[in-house]
Amino acid sequence: ADKVTIVYPMRFQDSNDIVLTTSFLQEFVEARRTAALNNVPSCMWSPAPPLELKGVSADALNANAGFVTFVVYPRHVEGKKLDRTVWNLLTFHAYVSYHVKCSEGFMHTRMRRWVESLIQ
């Protein structure tokens, strides 16, 4: 009644995406510690399943990029905050995937520029 814990197993096909996602999620958790974000739900990342998933089948625990855990308290969903909080939680995996693909595209662009400068 006092909190809800949401756990996302992060699964990706491409090995590059796994590495980028792991790095992104570690930075995501660190960013949460800034003073401006002290009212958002707590966020934790772990390469191993959290204790909340004890007893869950091994198939459900197949996550090659780790597990992200959010803890949502009543203050995060009171009043008009409910819709935004639920939307952000529902689209979290898509959010991470988008940023991983953008990071990959940015790195490819930088590498192309670097190769072009070397050729010149």
PDB file of C-alpha atoms in Angstrom:
ATOM      1  CA  ALA A   1       0.000   0.000   0.000  1.00  0.00           C
ATOM      2  CA  ASP A   2       2.900   2.382   0.592  1.00  0.00           C
ATOM      3  CA  LYS A   3       4.919   1.712  -2.591  1.00  0.00           C
ATOM      4  CA  VAL A   4       5.058  -0.162  -5.890  1.00  0.00           C
ATOM      5  CA  THR A   5       8.262  -1.685  -7.250  1.00  0.00           C
ATOM      6  CA  ILE A   6       8.578  -2.001 -11.021  1.00  0.00           C
ATOM      7  CA  VAL A   7      11.359  -4.150 -12.488  1.00  0.00           C
ATOM      8  CA  TYR A   8      12.331  -4.105 -16.172  1.00  0.00           C
ATOM      9  CA  PRO A   9      14.487  -6.900 -17.572  1.00  0.00           C
ATOM     10  CA  MET A  10      16.440  -5.216 -20.354  1.00  0.00           C
ATOM     11  CA  ARG A  11      16.831  -7.496 -23.380  1.00  0.00           C
ATOM     12  CA  PHE A  12      18.502  -6.568 -26.666  1.00  0.00           C
ATOM     13  CA  GLN A  13      19.473  -8.562 -29.762  1.00  0.00           C
ATOM     14  CA  ASP A  14      22.625  -6.760 -30.860  1.00  0.00           C
ATOM     15  CA  SER A  15      25.795  -7.048 -28.751  1.00  0.00           C
ATOM     16  CA  ASN A  16      26.590  -3.363 -29.379  1.00  0.00           C
ATOM     17  CA  ASP A  17      23.152  -2.411 -28.078  1.00  0.00           C
ATOM     18  CA  ILE A  18      23.796  -4.425 -24.925  1.00  0.00           C
ATOM     19  CA  VAL A  19      27.017  -2.540 -24.206  1.00  0.00           C
ATOM     20  CA  LEU A  20      25.480   0.862 -24.953  1.00  0.00           C
ATOM     21  CA  THR A  21      22.392   0.067 -22.876  1.00  0.00           C
ATOM     22  CA  THR A  22      24.470  -0.994 -19.904  1.00  0.00           C
ATOM     23  CA  SER A  23      26.449   2.236 -20.056  1.00  0.00           C
ATOM     24  CA  PHE A  24      23.311   4.331 -20.611  1.00  0.00           C
ATOM     25  CA  LEU A  25      21.497   2.786 -17.658  1.00  0.00           C
ATOM     26  CA  GLN A  26      24.446   3.278 -15.323  1.00  0.00           C
ATOM     27  CA  GLU A  27      24.517   6.974 -16.286  1.00  0.00           C
ATOM     28  CA  PHE A  28      20.719   7.146 -15.983  1.00  0.00           C
ATOM     29  CA  VAL A  29      20.915   5.936 -12.383  1.00  0.00           C
ATOM     30  CA  GLU A  30      23.736   8.385 -11.596  1.00  0.00           C
ATOM     31  CA  ALA A  31      21.762  11.305 -13.070  1.00  0.00           C
ATOM     32  CA  ARG A  32      18.936  10.490 -10.671  1.00  0.00           C
ATOM     33  CA  ARG A  33      21.201  11.503  -7.802  1.00  0.00           C
ATOM     34  CA  THR A  34      21.344  15.167  -8.855  1.00  0.00           C
ATOM     35  CA  ALA A  35      19.510  17.668  -6.665  1.00  0.00           C
ATOM     36  CA  ALA A  36      17.103  18.722  -9.426  1.00  0.00           C
ATOM     37  CA  LEU A  37      15.737  15.182  -9.687  1.00  0.00           C
ATOM     38  CA  ASN A  38      15.201  14.417  -6.010  1.00  0.00           C
ATOM     39  CA  ASN A  39      11.393  14.154  -6.399  1.00  0.00           C
ATOM     40  CA  VAL A  40      11.377  11.462  -9.110  1.00  0.00           C
ATOM     41  CA  PRO A  41      10.986   7.746  -8.310  1.00  0.00           C
ATOM     42  CA  SER A  42      14.157   6.040  -7.184  1.00  0.00           C
ATOM     43  CA  CYS A  43      15.930   4.095  -9.916  1.00  0.00           C
ATOM     44  CA  MET A  44      18.404   1.249  -9.578  1.00  0.00           C
ATOM     45  CA  TRP A  45      20.271  -0.824 -12.158  1.00  0.00           C
ATOM     46  CA  SER A  46      21.761  -4.231 -11.552  1.00  0.00           C
ATOM     47  CA  PRO A  47      23.255  -6.891 -13.824  1.00  0.00           C
ATOM     48  CA  ALA A  48      21.616  -9.551 -11.612  1.00  0.00           C
ATOM     49  CA  PRO A  49      17.893  -9.946 -10.847  1.00  0.00           C
ATOM     50  CA  PRO A  50      16.767  -7.960  -7.800  1.00  0.00           C
ATOM     51  CA  LEU A  51      15.457  -9.754  -4.713  1.00  0.00           C
ATOM     52  CA  GLU A  52      11.875  -8.781  -5.640  1.00  0.00           C
ATOM     53  CA  LEU A  53      12.070 -11.382  -8.437  1.00  0.00           C
ATOM     54  CA  LYS A  54      13.013 -14.258  -6.173  1.00  0.00           C
ATOM     55  CA  GLY A  55      11.025 -17.330  -7.177  1.00  0.00           C
ATOM     56  CA  VAL A  56      10.283 -16.144 -10.731  1.00  0.00           C
ATOM     57  CA  SER A  57      10.963 -18.597 -13.564  1.00  0.00           C
ATOM     58  CA  ALA A  58      14.389 -18.523 -15.226  1.00  0.00           C
ATOM     59  CA  ASP A  59      12.845 -17.591 -18.602  1.00  0.00           C
ATOM     60  CA  ALA A  60      11.487 -14.348 -17.153  1.00  0.00           C
ATOM     61  CA  LEU A  61      14.916 -13.535 -15.723  1.00  0.00           C
ATOM     62  CA  ASN A  62      16.688 -13.637 -19.082  1.00  0.00           C
ATOM     63  CA  ALA A  63      18.050 -10.096 -19.345  1.00  0.00           C
ATOM     64  CA  ASN A  64      21.324  -9.520 -21.155  1.00  0.00           C
ATOM     65  CA  ALA A  65      21.551  -5.805 -20.282  1.00  0.00           C
ATOM     66  CA  GLY A  66      20.607  -6.056 -16.627  1.00  0.00           C
ATOM     67  CA  PHE A  67      17.553  -5.067 -14.625  1.00  0.00           C
ATOM     68  CA  VAL A  68      16.165  -1.607 -13.939  1.00  0.00           C
ATOM     69  CA  THR A  69      14.069  -1.113 -10.828  1.00  0.00           C
ATOM     70  CA  PHE A  70      11.818   1.859 -10.060  1.00  0.00           C
ATOM     71  CA  VAL A  71      10.146   2.388  -6.701  1.00  0.00           C
ATOM     72  CA  VAL A  72       6.985   4.499  -6.953  1.00  0.00           C
ATOM     73  CA  TYR A  73       5.457   6.059  -3.837  1.00  0.00           C
ATOM     74  CA  PRO A  74       2.023   7.661  -3.492  1.00  0.00           C
ATOM     75  CA  ARG A  75       3.536  11.146  -3.892  1.00  0.00           C
ATOM     76  CA  HIS A  76       4.568  10.188  -7.460  1.00  0.00           C
ATOM     77  CA  VAL A  77       1.007   9.354  -8.510  1.00  0.00           C
ATOM     78  CA  GLU A  78      -1.165  11.805  -6.604  1.00  0.00           C
ATOM     79  CA  GLY A  79      -3.430  14.100  -8.584  1.00  0.00           C
ATOM     80  CA  LYS A  80      -2.341  14.869 -12.128  1.00  0.00           C
ATOM     81  CA  LYS A  81       0.986  13.066 -11.694  1.00  0.00           C
ATOM     82  CA  LEU A  82      -0.618   9.648 -12.190  1.00  0.00           C
ATOM     83  CA  ASP A  83      -0.990   9.857 -15.984  1.00  0.00           C
ATOM     84  CA  ARG A  84       2.552  11.101 -16.546  1.00  0.00           C
ATOM     85  CA  THR A  85       4.107   8.568 -14.186  1.00  0.00           C
ATOM     86  CA  VAL A  86       2.242   5.656 -15.750  1.00  0.00           C
ATOM     87  CA  TRP A  87       3.092   6.827 -19.290  1.00  0.00           C
ATOM     88  CA  ASN A  88       6.791   7.192 -18.435  1.00  0.00           C
ATOM     89  CA  LEU A  89       6.885   3.729 -16.889  1.00  0.00           C
ATOM     90  CA  LEU A  90       5.019   2.118 -19.780  1.00  0.00           C
ATOM     91  CA  THR A  91       7.322   3.628 -22.399  1.00  0.00           C
ATOM     92  CA  PHE A  92      10.597   3.230 -20.503  1.00  0.00           C
ATOM     93  CA  HIS A  93      11.969   0.381 -22.632  1.00  0.00           C
ATOM     94  CA  ALA A  94      11.172   2.325 -25.829  1.00  0.00           C
ATOM     95  CA  TYR A  95      12.848   5.400 -24.306  1.00  0.00           C
ATOM     96  CA  VAL A  96      16.032   3.450 -23.601  1.00  0.00           C
ATOM     97  CA  SER A  97      15.978   1.797 -27.048  1.00  0.00           C
ATOM     98  CA  TYR A  98      15.565   5.179 -28.743  1.00  0.00           C
ATOM     99  CA  HIS A  99      18.506   6.720 -26.908  1.00  0.00           C
ATOM    100  CA  VAL A 100      20.708   3.692 -27.522  1.00  0.00           C
ATOM    101  CA  LYS A 101      19.986   3.836 -31.280  1.00  0.00           C
ATOM    102  CA  CYS A 102      20.593   7.604 -31.340  1.00  0.00           C
ATOM    103  CA  SER A 103      23.910   7.133 -29.536  1.00  0.00           C
ATOM    104  CA  GLU A 104      24.895   4.437 -31.996  1.00  0.00           C
ATOM    105  CA  GLY A 105      23.991   6.684 -34.940  1.00  0.00           C
ATOM    106  CA  PHE A 106      25.957   9.576 -33.435  1.00  0.00           C
ATOM    107  CA  MET A 107      29.040   7.387 -32.998  1.00  0.00           C
ATOM    108  CA  HIS A 108      28.759   6.108 -36.572  1.00  0.00           C
ATOM    109  CA  THR A 109      28.572   9.690 -37.862  1.00  0.00           C
ATOM    110  CA  ARG A 110      31.659  10.654 -35.855  1.00  0.00           C
ATOM    111  CA  MET A 111      33.544   7.603 -37.134  1.00  0.00           C
ATOM    112  CA  ARG A 112      32.607   8.435 -40.749  1.00  0.00           C
ATOM    113  CA  ARG A 113      33.858  11.999 -40.307  1.00  0.00           C
ATOM    114  CA  TRP A 114      37.065  10.721 -38.751  1.00  0.00           C
ATOM    115  CA  VAL A 115      37.673   8.304 -41.659  1.00  0.00           C
ATOM    116  CA  GLU A 116      36.957  11.078 -44.184  1.00  0.00           C
ATOM    117  CA  SER A 117      39.466  13.364 -42.458  1.00  0.00           C
ATOM    118  CA  LEU A 118      42.078  10.587 -42.460  1.00  0.00           C
ATOM    119  CA  ILE A 119      41.529   9.952 -46.174  1.00  0.00           C
ATOM    120  CA  GLN A 120      42.073  13.650 -46.947  1.00  0.00           C
TER     121      GLN A 120
END
